[in-house]
Short mmCIF file of C-alpha atoms in Angstrom, two decimals:
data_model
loop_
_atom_site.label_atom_id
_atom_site.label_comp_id
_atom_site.label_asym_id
_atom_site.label_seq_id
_atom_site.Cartn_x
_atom_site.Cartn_y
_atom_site.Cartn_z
CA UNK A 1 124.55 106.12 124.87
CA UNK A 2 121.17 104.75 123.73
CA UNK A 3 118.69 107.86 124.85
CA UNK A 4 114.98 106.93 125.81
CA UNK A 5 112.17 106.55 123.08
CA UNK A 6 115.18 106.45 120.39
CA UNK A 7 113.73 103.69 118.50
CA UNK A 8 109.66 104.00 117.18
CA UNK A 9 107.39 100.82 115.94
CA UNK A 10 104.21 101.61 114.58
CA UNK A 11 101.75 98.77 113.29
CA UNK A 12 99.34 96.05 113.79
CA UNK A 13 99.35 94.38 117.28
CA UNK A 14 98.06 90.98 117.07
CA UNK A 15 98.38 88.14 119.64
CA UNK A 16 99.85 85.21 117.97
CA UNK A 17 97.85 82.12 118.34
CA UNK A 18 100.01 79.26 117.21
CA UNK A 19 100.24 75.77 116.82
CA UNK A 20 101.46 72.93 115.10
CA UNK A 21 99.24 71.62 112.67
CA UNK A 22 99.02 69.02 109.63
CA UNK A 23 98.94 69.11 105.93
CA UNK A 24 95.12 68.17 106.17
CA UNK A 25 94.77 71.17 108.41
CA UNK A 26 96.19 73.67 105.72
CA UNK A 27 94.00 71.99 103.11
CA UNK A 28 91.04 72.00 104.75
CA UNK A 29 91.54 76.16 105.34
CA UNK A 30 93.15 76.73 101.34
CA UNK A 31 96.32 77.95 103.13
CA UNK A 32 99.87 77.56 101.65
CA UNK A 33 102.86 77.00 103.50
CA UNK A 34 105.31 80.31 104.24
CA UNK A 35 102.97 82.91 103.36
CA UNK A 36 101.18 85.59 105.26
CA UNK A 37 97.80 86.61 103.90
CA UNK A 38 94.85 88.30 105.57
CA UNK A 39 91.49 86.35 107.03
CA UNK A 40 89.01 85.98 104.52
CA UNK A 41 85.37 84.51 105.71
CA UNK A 42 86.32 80.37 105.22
CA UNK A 43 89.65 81.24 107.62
CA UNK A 44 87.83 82.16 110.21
CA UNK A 45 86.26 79.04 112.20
CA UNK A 46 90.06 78.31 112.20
CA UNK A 47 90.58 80.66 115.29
CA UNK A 48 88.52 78.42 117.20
CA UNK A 49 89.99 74.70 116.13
CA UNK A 50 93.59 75.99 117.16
CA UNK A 51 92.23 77.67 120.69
CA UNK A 52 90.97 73.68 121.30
CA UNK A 53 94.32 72.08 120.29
CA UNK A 54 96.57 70.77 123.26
CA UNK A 55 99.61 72.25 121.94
CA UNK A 56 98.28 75.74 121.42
CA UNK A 57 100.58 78.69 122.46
CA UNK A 58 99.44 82.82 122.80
CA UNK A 59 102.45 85.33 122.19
CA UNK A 60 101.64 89.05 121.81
CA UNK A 61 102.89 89.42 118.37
CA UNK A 62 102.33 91.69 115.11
CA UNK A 63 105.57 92.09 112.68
CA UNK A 64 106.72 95.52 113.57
CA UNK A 65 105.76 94.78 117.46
CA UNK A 66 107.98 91.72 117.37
CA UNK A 67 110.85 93.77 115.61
CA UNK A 68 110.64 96.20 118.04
CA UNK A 69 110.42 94.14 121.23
CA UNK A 70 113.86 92.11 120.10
CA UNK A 71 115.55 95.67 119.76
CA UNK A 72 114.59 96.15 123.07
CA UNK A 73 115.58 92.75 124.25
CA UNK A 74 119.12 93.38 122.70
CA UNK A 75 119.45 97.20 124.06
CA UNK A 76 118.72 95.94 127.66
CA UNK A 77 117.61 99.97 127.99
CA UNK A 78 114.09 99.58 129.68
CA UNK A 79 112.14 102.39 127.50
CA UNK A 80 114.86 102.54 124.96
CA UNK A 81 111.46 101.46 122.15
CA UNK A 82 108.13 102.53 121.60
CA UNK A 83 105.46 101.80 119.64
CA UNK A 84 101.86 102.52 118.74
CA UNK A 85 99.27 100.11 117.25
CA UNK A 86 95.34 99.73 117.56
CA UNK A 87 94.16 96.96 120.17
CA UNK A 88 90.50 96.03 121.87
CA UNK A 89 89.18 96.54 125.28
CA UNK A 90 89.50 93.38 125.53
CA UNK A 91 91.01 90.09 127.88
CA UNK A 92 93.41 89.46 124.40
CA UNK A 93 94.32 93.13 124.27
CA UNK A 94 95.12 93.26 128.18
CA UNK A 95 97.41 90.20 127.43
CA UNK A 96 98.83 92.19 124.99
CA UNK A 97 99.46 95.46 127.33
CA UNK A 98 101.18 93.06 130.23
CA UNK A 99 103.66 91.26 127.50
CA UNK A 100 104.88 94.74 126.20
CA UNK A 101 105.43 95.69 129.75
CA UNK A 102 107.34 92.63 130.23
CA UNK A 103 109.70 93.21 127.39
CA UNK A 104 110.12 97.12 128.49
CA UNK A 105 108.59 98.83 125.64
CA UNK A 106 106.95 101.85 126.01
CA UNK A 107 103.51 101.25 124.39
CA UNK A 108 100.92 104.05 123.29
CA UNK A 109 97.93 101.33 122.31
CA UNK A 110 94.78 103.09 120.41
CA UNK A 111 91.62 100.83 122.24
CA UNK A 112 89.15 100.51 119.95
CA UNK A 113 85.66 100.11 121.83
CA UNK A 114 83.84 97.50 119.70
CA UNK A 115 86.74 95.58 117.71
CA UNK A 116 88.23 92.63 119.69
CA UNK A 117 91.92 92.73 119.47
CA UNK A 118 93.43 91.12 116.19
CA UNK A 119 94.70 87.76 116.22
CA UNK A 120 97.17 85.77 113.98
CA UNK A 121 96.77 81.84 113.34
CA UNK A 122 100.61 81.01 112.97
CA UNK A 123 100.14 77.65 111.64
CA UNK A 124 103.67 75.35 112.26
CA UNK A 125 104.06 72.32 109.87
CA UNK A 126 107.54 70.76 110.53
CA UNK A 127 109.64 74.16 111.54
CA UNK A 128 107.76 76.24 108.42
CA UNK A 129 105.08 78.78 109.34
CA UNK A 130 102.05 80.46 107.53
CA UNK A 131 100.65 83.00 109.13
CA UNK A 132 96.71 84.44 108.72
CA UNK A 133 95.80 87.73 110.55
CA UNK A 134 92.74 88.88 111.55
CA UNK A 135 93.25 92.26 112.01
CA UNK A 136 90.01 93.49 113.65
CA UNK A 137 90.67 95.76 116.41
CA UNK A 138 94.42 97.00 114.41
CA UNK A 139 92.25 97.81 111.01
CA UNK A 140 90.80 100.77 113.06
CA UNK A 141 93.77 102.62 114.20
CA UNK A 142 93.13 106.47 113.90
CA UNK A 143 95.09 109.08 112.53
CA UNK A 144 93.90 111.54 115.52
CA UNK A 145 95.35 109.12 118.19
CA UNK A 146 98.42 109.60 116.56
CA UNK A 147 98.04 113.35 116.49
CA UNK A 148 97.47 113.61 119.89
CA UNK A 149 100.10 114.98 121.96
CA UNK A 150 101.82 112.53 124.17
CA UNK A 151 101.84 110.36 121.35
CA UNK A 152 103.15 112.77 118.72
CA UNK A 153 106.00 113.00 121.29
CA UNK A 154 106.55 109.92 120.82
CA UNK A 155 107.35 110.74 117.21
CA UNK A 156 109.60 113.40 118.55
CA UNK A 157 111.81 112.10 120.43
CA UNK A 158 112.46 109.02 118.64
CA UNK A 159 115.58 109.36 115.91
CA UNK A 160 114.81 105.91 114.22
CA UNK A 161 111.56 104.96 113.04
CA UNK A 162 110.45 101.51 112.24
CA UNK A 163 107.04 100.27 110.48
CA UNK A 164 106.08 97.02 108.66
CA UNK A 165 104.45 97.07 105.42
CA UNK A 166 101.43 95.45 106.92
CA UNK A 167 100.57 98.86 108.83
CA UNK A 168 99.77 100.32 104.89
CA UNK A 169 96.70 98.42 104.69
CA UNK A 170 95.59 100.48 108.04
CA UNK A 171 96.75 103.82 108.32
CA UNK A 172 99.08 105.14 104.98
CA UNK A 173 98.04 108.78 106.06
CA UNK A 174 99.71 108.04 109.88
CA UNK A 175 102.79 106.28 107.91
CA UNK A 176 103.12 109.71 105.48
CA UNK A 177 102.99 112.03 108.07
CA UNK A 178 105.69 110.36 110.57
CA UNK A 179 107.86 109.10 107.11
CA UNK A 180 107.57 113.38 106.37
CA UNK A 181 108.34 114.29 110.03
CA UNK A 182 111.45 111.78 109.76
CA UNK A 183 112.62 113.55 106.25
CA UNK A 184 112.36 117.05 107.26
CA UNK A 185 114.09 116.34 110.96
CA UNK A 186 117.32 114.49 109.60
CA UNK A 187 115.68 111.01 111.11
CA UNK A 188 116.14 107.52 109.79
CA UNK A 189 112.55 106.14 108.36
CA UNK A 190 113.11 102.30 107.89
CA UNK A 191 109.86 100.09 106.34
CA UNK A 192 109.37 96.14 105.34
CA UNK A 193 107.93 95.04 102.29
CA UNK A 194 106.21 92.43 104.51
CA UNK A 195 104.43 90.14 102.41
CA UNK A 196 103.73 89.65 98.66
CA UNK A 197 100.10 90.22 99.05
CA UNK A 198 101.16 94.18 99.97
CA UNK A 199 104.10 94.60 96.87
CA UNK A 200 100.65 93.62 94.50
CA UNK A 201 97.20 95.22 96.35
CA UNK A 202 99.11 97.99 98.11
CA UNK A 203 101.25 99.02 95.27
CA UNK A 204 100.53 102.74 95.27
CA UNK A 205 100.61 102.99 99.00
CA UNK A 206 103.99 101.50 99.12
CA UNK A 207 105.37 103.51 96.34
CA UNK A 208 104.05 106.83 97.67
CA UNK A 209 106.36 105.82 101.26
CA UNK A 210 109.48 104.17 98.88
CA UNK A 211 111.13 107.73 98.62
CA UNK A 212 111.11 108.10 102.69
CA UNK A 213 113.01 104.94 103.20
CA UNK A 214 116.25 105.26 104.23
CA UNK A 215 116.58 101.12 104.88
CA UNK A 216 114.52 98.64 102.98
CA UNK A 217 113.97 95.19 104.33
CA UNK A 218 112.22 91.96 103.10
CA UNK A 219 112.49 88.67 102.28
CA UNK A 220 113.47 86.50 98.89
CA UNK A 221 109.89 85.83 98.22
CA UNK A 222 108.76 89.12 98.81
CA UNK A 223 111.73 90.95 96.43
CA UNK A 224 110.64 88.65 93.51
CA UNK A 225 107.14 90.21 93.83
CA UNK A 226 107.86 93.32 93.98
CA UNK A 227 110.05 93.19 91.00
CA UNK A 228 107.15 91.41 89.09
CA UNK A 229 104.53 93.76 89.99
CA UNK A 230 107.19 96.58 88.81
CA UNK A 231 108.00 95.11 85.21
CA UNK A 232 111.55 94.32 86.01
CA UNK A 233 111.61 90.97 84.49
CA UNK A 234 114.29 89.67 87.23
CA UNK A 235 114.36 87.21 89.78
CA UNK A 236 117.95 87.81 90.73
CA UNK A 237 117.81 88.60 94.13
CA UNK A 238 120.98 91.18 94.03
CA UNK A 239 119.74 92.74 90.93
CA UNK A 240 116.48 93.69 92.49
CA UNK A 241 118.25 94.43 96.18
CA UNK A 242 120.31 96.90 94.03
CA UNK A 243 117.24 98.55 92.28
CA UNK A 244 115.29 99.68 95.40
CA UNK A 245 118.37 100.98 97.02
CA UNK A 246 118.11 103.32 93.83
CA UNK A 247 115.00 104.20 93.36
CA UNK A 248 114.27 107.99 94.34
CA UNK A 249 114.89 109.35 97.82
CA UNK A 250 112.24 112.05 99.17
CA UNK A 251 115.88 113.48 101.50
CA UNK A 252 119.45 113.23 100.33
CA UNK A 253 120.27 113.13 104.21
CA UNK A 254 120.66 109.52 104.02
CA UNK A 255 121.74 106.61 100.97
CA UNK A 256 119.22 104.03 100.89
CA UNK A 257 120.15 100.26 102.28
CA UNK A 258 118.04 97.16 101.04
CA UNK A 259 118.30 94.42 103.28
CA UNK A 260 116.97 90.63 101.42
CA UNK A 261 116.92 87.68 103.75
CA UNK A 262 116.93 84.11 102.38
CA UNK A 263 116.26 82.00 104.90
CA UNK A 264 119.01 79.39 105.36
CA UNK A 265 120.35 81.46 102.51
CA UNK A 266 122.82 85.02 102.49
CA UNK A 267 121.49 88.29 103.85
CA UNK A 268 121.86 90.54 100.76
CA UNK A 269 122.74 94.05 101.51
CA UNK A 270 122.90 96.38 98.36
CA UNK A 271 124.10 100.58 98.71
CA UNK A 272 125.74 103.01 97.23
CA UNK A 273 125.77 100.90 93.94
CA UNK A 274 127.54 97.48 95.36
CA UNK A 275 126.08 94.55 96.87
CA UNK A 276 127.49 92.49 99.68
CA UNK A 277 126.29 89.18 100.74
CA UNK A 278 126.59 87.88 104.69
CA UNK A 279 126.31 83.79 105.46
CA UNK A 280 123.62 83.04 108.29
CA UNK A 281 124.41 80.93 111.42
CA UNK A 282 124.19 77.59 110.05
CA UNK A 283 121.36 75.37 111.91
CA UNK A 284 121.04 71.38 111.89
CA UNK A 285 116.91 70.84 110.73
CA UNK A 286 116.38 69.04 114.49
CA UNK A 287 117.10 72.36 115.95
CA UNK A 288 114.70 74.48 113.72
CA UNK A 289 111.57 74.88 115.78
CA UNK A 290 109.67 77.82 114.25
CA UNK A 291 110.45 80.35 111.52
CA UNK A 292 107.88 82.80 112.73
CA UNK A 293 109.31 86.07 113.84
CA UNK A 294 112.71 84.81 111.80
CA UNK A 295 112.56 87.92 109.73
CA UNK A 296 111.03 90.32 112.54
CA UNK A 297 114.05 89.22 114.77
CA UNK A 298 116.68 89.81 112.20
CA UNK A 299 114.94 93.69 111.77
CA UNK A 300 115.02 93.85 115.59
CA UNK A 301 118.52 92.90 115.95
CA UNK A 302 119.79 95.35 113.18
CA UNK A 303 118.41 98.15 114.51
CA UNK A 304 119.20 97.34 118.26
CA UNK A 305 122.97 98.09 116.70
CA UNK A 306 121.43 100.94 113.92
CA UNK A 307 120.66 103.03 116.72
CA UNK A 308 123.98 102.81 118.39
CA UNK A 309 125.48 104.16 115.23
CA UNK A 310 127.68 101.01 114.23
CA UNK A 311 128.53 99.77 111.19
CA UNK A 312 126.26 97.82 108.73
CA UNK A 313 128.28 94.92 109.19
CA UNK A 314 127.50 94.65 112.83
CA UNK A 315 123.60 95.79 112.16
CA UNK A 316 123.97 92.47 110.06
CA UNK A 317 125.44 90.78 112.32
CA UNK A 318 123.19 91.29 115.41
CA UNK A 319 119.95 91.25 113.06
CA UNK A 320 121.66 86.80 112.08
CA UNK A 321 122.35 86.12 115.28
CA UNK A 322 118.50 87.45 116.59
CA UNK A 323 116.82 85.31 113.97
CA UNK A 324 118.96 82.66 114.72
CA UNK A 325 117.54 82.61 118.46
CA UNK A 326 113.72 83.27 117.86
CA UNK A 327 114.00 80.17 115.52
CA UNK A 328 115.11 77.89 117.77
CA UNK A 329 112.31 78.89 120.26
CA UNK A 330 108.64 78.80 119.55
CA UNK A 331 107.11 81.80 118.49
CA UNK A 332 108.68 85.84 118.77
CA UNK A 333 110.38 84.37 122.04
CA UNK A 334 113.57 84.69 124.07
CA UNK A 335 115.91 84.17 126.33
CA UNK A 336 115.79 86.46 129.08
CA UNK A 337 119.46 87.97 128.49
CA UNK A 338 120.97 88.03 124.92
CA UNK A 339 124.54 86.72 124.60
CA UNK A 340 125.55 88.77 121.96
CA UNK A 341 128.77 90.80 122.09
#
């Protein structure tokens, strides 16, 4: 029985402006193909070219808010999920309130009075994505709104905790105390290495929250950097999948799981010393419509089936087949009912 509030999110709510765009576009902004980086100054008169294009799209978005709304999409348990990120008082951050409604999440936004809400240019060039946040109003979440009491019960109640790397450039003192709370209470404390940019600049932030996660999960491009910025001298995607699954636990409650995903390529799963390697659902090119949210989906799906208690293998499962849907759609979108049994 999946209990109310089981499942926590905590990170940076953005509303997803995408579009598809050209080669000239990326070059004209310096932006590379299947990354995710933060705004810098020359990014931002970007905002404004895709709000003017005719195929332009607005999806409340923000990697662990995506995760979090497919769990909730594949528990079917209205108020099963929560989650807590910084948004603006703002017509973007009302969007934002109505979507997460929608979807059945319980949401605990901190309004910041003078940020707008932050925004994320997904830029689509032929089924690839790129994504540039502007964090604004999500840079200022506060440690005291998590503190306060009905959202510390938030904390409380849930047993499985979920936050994406990107949250470590906002709030690591909000992401030590809940990754604590989790350790000392017999929880599950799950992360994302999220994006290369955080395995280099946020190094020490990341490794101070390593020991609290009990499941690891990232992508191939993101594995190879973290083993870089560690000295392993390996690109071997198992190799380093096996190495964070060791590295030191803060509780011995739980082993630790790294999750890799490849893209069109295996799902690496490495524990207790072994690795195991799961095919994706193959998918002809003409159906690929957006990778965006491919990786959030497959962390949504796992834990919609982490929280039931089932085995890895279905975790796995469930976590393909939700990545396999959001890429076929535009955007963190889907269906209204999942098919998956």
């Amino acid at each position: 029985m999946v209990s109310e509030g089981i499942l926590l999110g905590m990170g940076n709510p953005l509303l997803d402006i995408s579009a598809a765009v050209d080669e000239a576009f990326l070059q004209k902004y310096d932006v590379k193909l299947n990354n995710a980086i933060l705004a810098e100054e020359k990014h931002l008169p970007m905002y404004e070219e895709m709000t003017g294009m005719d195929n332009v799209e607005y999806i409340a978005g923000g990697a662990t808010q995506n995760s979090i709304k497919v769990a909730q999409w594949l528990l079917q348990v209205p108020g099963a999920t929560s989650y807590m990120g910084c948004i603006g008082k703002d017509k973007f951050g009302g969007e934002m309130k109505k979507n997460a409604k929608l979807a059945g999440v319980n949401v605990h936004y901190c309004e910041d009075e003078v940020a707008p809400t932050g925004t994320c240019a997904v830029c689509v060039v032929g089924g690839e994505r790129s994504l540039i946040a502007n964090l604004s109003a999500a840079n200022c979440y506060k440690f005291e709104h998590l503190k306060r009491p009905e959202n510390w019960a938030l904390v409380e109640k849930a047993k499985f905790i979920y936050i994406a790397g990107f949250f470590l450039t906002v709030s690591p003192e909000s992401i030590q105390l809940v990754a604590e709370h989790a350790a000392k209470n017999n929880k599950v404390f799950t992360m994302n290495l999220s994006a290369p940019f955080i395995c280099e600049f946020f190094k020490d932030a990341q490794e101070k929250a390593l020991p609290y996660m009990d499941f690891v999960f990232g992508n191939e491009t993101e594995a190879r950097t973290f083993s870089r910025v560690h000295g392993w001298e390996t690109d071997d995607i198992e190799e380093i999948a096996l190495k964070i699954s060791q590295w030191p636990k803060a509780s011995g409650t739980y082993k630790r799981t790294t999750l890799i995903t490849q893209g069109a390529d295996p799902v690496v799963v490495a524990e207790d010393g072994k690795v195991k390697k799961f095919p994706v659902i193959p998918l002809p090119k003409e159906k690929l419509v957006d990778t965006n949210g491919a990786g959030d989906a497959f962390v949504g799906g796992f834990l919609s089936q982490l929280v039931q208690g089932n085995p890895i293998e279905e975790c796995v499962r469930a976590g393909i087949y939700a990545s396999n849907v959001i890429i076929q759609r535009s955007g963190c979108t889907y269906p209204e009912k999942p098919d998956f049994n």
